Tab-separated table of C-alpha atoms in Angstrom:
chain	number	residue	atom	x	y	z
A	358	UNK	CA	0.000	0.000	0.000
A	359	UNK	CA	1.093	3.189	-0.974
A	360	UNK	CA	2.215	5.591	1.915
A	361	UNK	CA	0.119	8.989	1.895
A	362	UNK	CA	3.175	11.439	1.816
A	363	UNK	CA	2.690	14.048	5.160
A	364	UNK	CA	3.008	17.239	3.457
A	365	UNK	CA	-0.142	16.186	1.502
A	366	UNK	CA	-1.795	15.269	4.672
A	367	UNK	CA	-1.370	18.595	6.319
A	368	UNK	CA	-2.801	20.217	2.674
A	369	UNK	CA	-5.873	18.543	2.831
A	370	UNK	CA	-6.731	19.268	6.485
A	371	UNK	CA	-6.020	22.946	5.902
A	372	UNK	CA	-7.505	22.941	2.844
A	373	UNK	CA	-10.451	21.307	4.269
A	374	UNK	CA	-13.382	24.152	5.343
A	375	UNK	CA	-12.204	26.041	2.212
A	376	UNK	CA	-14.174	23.017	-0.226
A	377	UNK	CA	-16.478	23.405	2.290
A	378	UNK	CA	-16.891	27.250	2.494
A	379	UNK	CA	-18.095	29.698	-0.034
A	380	UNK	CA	-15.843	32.229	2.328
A	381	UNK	CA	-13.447	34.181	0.719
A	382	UNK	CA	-10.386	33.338	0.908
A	383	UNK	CA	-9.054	36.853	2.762
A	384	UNK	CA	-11.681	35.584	5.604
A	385	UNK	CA	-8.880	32.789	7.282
A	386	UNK	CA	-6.862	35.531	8.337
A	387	UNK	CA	-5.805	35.205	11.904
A	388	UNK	CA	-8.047	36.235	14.742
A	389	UNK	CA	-5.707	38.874	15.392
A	390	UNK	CA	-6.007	40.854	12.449
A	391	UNK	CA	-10.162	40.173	11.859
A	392	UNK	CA	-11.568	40.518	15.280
A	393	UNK	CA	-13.211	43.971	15.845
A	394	UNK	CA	-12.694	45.819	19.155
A	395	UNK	CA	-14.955	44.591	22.149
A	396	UNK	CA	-18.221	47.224	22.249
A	397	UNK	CA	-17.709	49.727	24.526
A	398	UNK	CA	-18.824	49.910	28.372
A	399	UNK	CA	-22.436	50.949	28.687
A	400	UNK	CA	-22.517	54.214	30.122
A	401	UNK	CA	-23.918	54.549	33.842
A	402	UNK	CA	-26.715	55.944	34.483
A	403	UNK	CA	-26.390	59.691	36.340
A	404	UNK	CA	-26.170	59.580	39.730
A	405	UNK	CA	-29.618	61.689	41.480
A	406	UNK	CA	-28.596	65.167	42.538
A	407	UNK	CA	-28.595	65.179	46.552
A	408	UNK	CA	-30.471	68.484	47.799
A	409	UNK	CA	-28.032	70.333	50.568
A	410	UNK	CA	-31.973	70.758	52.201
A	411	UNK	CA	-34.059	67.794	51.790
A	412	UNK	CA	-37.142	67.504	50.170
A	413	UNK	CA	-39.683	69.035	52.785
A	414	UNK	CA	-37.602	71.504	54.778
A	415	UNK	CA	-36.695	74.668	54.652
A	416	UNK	CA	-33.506	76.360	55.516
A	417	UNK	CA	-34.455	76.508	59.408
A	418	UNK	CA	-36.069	73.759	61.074
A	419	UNK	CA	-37.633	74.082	64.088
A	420	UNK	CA	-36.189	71.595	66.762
A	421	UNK	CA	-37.647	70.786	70.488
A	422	UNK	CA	-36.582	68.886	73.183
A	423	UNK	CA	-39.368	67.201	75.397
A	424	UNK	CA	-40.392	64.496	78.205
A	425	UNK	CA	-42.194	61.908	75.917
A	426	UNK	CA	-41.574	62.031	72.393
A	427	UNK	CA	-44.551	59.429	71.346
A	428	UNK	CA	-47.546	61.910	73.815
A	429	UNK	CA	-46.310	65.197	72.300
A	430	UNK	CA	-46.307	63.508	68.544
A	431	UNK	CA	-50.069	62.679	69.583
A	432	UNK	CA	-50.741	65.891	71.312
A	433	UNK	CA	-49.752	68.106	68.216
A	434	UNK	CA	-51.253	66.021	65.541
A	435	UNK	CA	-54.811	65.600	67.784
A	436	UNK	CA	-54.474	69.299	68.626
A	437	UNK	CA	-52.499	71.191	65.789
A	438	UNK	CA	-53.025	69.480	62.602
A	439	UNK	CA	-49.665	67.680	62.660
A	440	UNK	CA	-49.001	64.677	60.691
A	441	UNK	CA	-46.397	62.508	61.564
A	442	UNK	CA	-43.588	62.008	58.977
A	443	UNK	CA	-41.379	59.680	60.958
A	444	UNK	CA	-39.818	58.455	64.274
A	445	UNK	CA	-36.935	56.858	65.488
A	446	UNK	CA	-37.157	54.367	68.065
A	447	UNK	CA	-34.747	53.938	71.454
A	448	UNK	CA	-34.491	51.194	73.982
A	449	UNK	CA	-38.145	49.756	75.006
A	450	UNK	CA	-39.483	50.861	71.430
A	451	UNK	CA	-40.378	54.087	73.053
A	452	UNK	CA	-39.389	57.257	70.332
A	453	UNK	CA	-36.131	59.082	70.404
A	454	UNK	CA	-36.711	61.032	67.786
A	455	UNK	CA	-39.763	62.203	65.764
A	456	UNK	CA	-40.811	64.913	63.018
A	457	UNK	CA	-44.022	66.001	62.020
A	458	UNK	CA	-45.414	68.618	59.683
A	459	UNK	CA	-47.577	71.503	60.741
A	460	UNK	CA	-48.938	72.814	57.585
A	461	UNK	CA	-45.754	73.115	55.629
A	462	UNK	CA	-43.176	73.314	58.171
A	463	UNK	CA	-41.418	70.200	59.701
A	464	UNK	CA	-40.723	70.302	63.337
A	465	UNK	CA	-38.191	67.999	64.712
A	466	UNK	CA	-38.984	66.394	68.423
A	467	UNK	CA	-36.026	64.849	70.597
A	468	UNK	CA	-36.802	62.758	74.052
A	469	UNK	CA	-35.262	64.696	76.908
A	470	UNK	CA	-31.351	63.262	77.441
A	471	UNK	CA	-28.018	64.407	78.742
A	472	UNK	CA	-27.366	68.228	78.009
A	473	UNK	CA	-30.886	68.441	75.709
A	474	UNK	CA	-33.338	69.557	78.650
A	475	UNK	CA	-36.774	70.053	77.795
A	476	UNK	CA	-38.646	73.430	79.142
A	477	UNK	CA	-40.514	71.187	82.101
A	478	UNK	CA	-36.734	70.653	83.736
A	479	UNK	CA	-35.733	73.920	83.124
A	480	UNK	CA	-38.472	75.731	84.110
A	481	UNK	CA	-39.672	77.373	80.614
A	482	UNK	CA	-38.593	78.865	77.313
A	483	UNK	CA	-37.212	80.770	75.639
A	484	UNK	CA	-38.247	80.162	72.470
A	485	UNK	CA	-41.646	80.154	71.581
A	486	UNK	CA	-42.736	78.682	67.918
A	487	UNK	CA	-45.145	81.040	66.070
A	488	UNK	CA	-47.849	79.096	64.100
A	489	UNK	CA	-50.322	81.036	61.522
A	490	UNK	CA	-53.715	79.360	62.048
A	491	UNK	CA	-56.624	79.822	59.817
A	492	UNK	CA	-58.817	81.166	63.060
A	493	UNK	CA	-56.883	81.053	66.072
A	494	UNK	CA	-59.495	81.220	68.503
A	495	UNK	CA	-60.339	77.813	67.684
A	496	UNK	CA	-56.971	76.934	67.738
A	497	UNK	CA	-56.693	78.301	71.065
A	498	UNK	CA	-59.693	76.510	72.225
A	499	UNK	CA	-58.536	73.058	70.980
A	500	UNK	CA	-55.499	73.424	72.505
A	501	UNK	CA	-56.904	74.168	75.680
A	502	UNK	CA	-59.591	71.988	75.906
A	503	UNK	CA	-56.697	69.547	75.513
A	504	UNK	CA	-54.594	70.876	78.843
A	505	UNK	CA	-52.734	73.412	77.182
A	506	UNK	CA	-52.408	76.500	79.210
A	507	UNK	CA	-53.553	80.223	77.957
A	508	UNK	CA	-50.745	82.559	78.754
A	509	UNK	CA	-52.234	85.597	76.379
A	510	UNK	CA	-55.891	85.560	74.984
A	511	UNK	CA	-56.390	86.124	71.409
A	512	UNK	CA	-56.750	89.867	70.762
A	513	UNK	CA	-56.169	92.438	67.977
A	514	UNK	CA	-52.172	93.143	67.296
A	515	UNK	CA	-51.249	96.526	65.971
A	516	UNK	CA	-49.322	94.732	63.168
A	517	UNK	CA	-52.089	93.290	61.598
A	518	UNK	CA	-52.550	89.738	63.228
A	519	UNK	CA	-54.774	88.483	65.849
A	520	UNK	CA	-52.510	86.921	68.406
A	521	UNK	CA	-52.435	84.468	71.511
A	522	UNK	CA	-50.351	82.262	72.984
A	523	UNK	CA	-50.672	78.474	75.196
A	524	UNK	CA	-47.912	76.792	76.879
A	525	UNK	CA	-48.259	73.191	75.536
A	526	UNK	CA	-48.256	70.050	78.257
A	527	UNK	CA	-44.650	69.718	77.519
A	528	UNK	CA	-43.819	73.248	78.612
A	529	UNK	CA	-43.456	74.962	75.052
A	530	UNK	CA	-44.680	78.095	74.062
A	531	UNK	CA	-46.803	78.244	70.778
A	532	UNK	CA	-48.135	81.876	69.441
A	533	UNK	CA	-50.819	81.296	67.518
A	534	UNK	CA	-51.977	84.029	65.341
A	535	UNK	CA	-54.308	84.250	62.113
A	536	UNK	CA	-53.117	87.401	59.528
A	537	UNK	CA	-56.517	89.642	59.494
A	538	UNK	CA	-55.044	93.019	57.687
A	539	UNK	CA	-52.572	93.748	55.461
A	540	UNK	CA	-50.782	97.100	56.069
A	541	UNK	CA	-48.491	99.710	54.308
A	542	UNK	CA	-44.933	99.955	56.010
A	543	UNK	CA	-45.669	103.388	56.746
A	544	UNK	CA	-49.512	102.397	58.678
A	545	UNK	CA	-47.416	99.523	60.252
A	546	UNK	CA	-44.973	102.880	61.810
A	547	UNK	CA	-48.067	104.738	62.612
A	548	UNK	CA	-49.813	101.898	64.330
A	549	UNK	CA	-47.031	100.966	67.018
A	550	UNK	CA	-46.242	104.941	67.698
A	551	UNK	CA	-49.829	105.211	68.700
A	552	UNK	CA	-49.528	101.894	70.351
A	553	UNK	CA	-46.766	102.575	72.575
A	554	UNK	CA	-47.833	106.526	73.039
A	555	UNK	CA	-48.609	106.834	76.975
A	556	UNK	CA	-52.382	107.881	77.364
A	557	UNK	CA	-53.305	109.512	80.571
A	558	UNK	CA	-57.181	108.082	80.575
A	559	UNK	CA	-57.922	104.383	80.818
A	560	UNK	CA	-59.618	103.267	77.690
A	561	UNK	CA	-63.188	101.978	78.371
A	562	UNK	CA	-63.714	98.347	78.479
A	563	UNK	CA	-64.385	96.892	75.386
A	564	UNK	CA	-63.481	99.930	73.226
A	565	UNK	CA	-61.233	99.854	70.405
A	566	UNK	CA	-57.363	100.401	70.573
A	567	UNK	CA	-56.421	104.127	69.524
A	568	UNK	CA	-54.444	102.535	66.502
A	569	UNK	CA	-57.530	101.236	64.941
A	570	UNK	CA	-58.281	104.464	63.428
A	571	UNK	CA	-55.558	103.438	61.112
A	572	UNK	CA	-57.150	100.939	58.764
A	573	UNK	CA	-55.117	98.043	57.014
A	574	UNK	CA	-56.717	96.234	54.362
A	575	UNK	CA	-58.891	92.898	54.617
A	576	UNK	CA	-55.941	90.192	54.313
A	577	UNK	CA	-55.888	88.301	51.041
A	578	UNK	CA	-54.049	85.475	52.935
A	579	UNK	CA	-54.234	84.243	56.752
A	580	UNK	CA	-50.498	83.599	56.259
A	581	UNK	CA	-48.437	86.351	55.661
A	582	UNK	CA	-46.170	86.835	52.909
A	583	UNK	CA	-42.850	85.343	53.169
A	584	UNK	CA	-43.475	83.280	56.280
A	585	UNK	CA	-44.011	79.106	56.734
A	586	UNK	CA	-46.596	77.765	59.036
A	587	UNK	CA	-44.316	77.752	61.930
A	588	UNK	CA	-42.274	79.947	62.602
A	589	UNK	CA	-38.573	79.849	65.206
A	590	UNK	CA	-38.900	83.088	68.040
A	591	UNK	CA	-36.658	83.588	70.826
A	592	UNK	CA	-35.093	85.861	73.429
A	593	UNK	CA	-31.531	86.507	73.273
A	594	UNK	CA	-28.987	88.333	76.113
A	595	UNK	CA	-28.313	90.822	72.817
A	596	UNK	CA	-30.322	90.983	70.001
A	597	UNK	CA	-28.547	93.181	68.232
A	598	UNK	CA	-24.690	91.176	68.494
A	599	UNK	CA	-26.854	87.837	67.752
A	600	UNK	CA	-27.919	89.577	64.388
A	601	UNK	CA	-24.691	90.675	63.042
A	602	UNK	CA	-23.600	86.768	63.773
A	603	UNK	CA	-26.318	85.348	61.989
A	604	UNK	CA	-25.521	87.838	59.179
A	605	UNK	CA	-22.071	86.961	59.366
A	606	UNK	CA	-22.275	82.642	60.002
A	607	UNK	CA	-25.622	82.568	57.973
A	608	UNK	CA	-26.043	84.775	55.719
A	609	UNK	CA	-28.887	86.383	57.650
A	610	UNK	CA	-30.338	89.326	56.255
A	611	UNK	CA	-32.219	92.110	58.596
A	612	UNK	CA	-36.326	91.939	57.363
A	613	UNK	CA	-37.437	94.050	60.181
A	614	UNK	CA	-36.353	95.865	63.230
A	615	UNK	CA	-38.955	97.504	66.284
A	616	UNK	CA	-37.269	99.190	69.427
A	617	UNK	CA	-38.057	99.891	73.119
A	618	UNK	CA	-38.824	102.877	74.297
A	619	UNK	CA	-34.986	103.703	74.878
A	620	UNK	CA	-34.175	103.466	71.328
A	621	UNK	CA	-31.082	100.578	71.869
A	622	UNK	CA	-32.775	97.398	72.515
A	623	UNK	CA	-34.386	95.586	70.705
A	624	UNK	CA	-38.483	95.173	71.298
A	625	UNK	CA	-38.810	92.745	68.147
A	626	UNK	CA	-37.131	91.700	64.896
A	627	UNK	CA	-36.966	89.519	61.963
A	628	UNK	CA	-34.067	87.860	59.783
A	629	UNK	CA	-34.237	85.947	57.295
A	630	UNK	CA	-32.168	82.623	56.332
A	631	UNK	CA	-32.469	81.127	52.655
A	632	UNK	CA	-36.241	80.890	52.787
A	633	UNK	CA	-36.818	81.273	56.333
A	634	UNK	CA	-37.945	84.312	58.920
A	635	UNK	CA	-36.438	84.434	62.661
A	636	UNK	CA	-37.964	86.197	65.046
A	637	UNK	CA	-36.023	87.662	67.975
A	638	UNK	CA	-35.659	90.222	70.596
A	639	UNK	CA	-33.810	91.215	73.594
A	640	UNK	CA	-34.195	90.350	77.341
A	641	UNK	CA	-35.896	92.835	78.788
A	642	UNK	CA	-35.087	92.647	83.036
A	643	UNK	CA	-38.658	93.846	83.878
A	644	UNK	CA	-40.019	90.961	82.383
A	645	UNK	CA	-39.276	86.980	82.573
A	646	UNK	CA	-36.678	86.291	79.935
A	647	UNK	CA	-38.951	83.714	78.667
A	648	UNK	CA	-41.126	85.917	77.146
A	649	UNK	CA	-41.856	86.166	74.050
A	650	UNK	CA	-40.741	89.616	71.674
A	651	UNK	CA	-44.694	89.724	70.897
A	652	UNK	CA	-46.114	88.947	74.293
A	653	UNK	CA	-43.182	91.749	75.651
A	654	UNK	CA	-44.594	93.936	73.087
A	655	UNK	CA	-48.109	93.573	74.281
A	656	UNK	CA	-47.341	94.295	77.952
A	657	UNK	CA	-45.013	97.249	77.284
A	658	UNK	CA	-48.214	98.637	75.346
A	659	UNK	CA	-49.980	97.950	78.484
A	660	UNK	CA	-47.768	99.567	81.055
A	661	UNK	CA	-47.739	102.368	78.829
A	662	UNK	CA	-51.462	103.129	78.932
């Protein structure tokens, strides 16, 4: 038998898917020089913008410290409209931490611990939160009927709110007040000069205030123009230093300033943080440092009369 030579062998094999291709011939070039570069990496998708403020805040949050987060959560939202937007819970499920939303402002709530006292250990306030209610007086009367204390009845305010305040169950402050005119910054000036003018007769009971006789207009809106549904209001040992820092750390600007009779401190004023009024006054020594600028207001009108 004839030997098949092995040059002819290796032919054939390599020869072999050409007879059996219609390929061209250009086709059997090496992997190397036919294979086309691997497809490119699918791009990832874009990574969601994180707000510096998260979605439901504004640039100041109100923050409280209290004996019993869980009864105050259920206090404000039986009592002030609140709903609860979350809670944290501590040791014996009981709540740490909780926020709710009171119209469109969150307020944080923190359980009493360590340096964070609540207003029932240290014996009050001073830092009332200001909430604009569609009608206070039932606000007020809720409230109430619910243990809060009245510390100032709902009455008439020279700048264009009607205006009381309760002291919660928990020892906070709340100053509830519904807008009722809108006025001019000039009838606003003429309103509190006649307010805090000394009058030699006592005005009958039941009459007007003197300032009345400067009419506002009917309020479009219960809730003033540039303010939340709660608002942050405290006392400070210097109103005046405290708003130069805020300017200075925060970015504060001045909205609003009112002074006392002396013409250096500060009766009431307003800043304003990103989107965010703070109101704020001196310490008076004649009266409690936990009152409020507005209540302080009210009773230097009174003494005045």
């Amino acid at each position: 038998m004839t030997k098949t030579h092995p040059s002819f062998l290796f032919v054939a094999l390599t020869l072999l898917p050409l007879a059996c291709s219609n390929t061209a011939k250009t086709d059997t070039a090496t992997p190397e020089s036919t294979a086309s570069a691997p497809p490119a990496p699918a791009p990832e998708p874009p990574k969601p913008e994180v707000k510096p403020i998260p979605e439901g805040f504004f640039a100041v949050t109100p923050q409280i410290v209290v004996k019993g987060v869980d009864e105050a959560v259920d206090f404000y939202t039986k009592n002030l409209g609140a709903t609860k937007v979350m809670t944290i819970p501590g040791e014996g499920g009981k709540s740490i931490h909780a926020e709710v939303k009171i119209g469109d402002s969150i307020v944080m709530i923190d359980e009493e611990s360590g340096d964070m006292k609540s207003p029932l250990t240290l014996g009050g306030s001073p830092a009332p939160l200001v909430i604009y209610s569609p009608d206070v007086d039932a606000t007020i009367t809720a409230l109430t009927a619910a243990g809060a204390k009245v510390t100032m009845p709902a009455e008439d305010q020279f700048w264009g709110d009607r205006w009381g305040e309760v002291t919660d169950p928990f020892g906070h402050r709340w100053e509830i007040a519904t807008h009722v005119e809108d006025l001019t910054p000039e009838q606003l000036a003429e309103r509190a000069k006649i307010a805090f003018t000394p009058t030699k007769k006592k005005p009958k009971k039941g009459a007007a205030p003197a300032w009345k006789k400067i009419a506002g207009t009917p309020a479009a809106d219960k809730l003033p123009k540039d303010y939340h549904t709660v608002t942050p209001s405290f006392a400070v040992a210097d109103a005046n230093a405290a708003i130069e820092f805020y300017k200075n750390a925060f970015g504060a600007t001045e909205k609003s300033r009112m002074l006392a009779q002396d013409g250096k401190k500060i009766m009431h004023a307003e800043i304003v943080i990103g989107d965010s009024v703070i109101m704020l006054s001196d310490g008076f020594p004649r009266w409690a440092a936990s009152r409020s600028p507005t209540t302080r207001a009210r009773r230097c009108r009174s003494t005045t009369t």
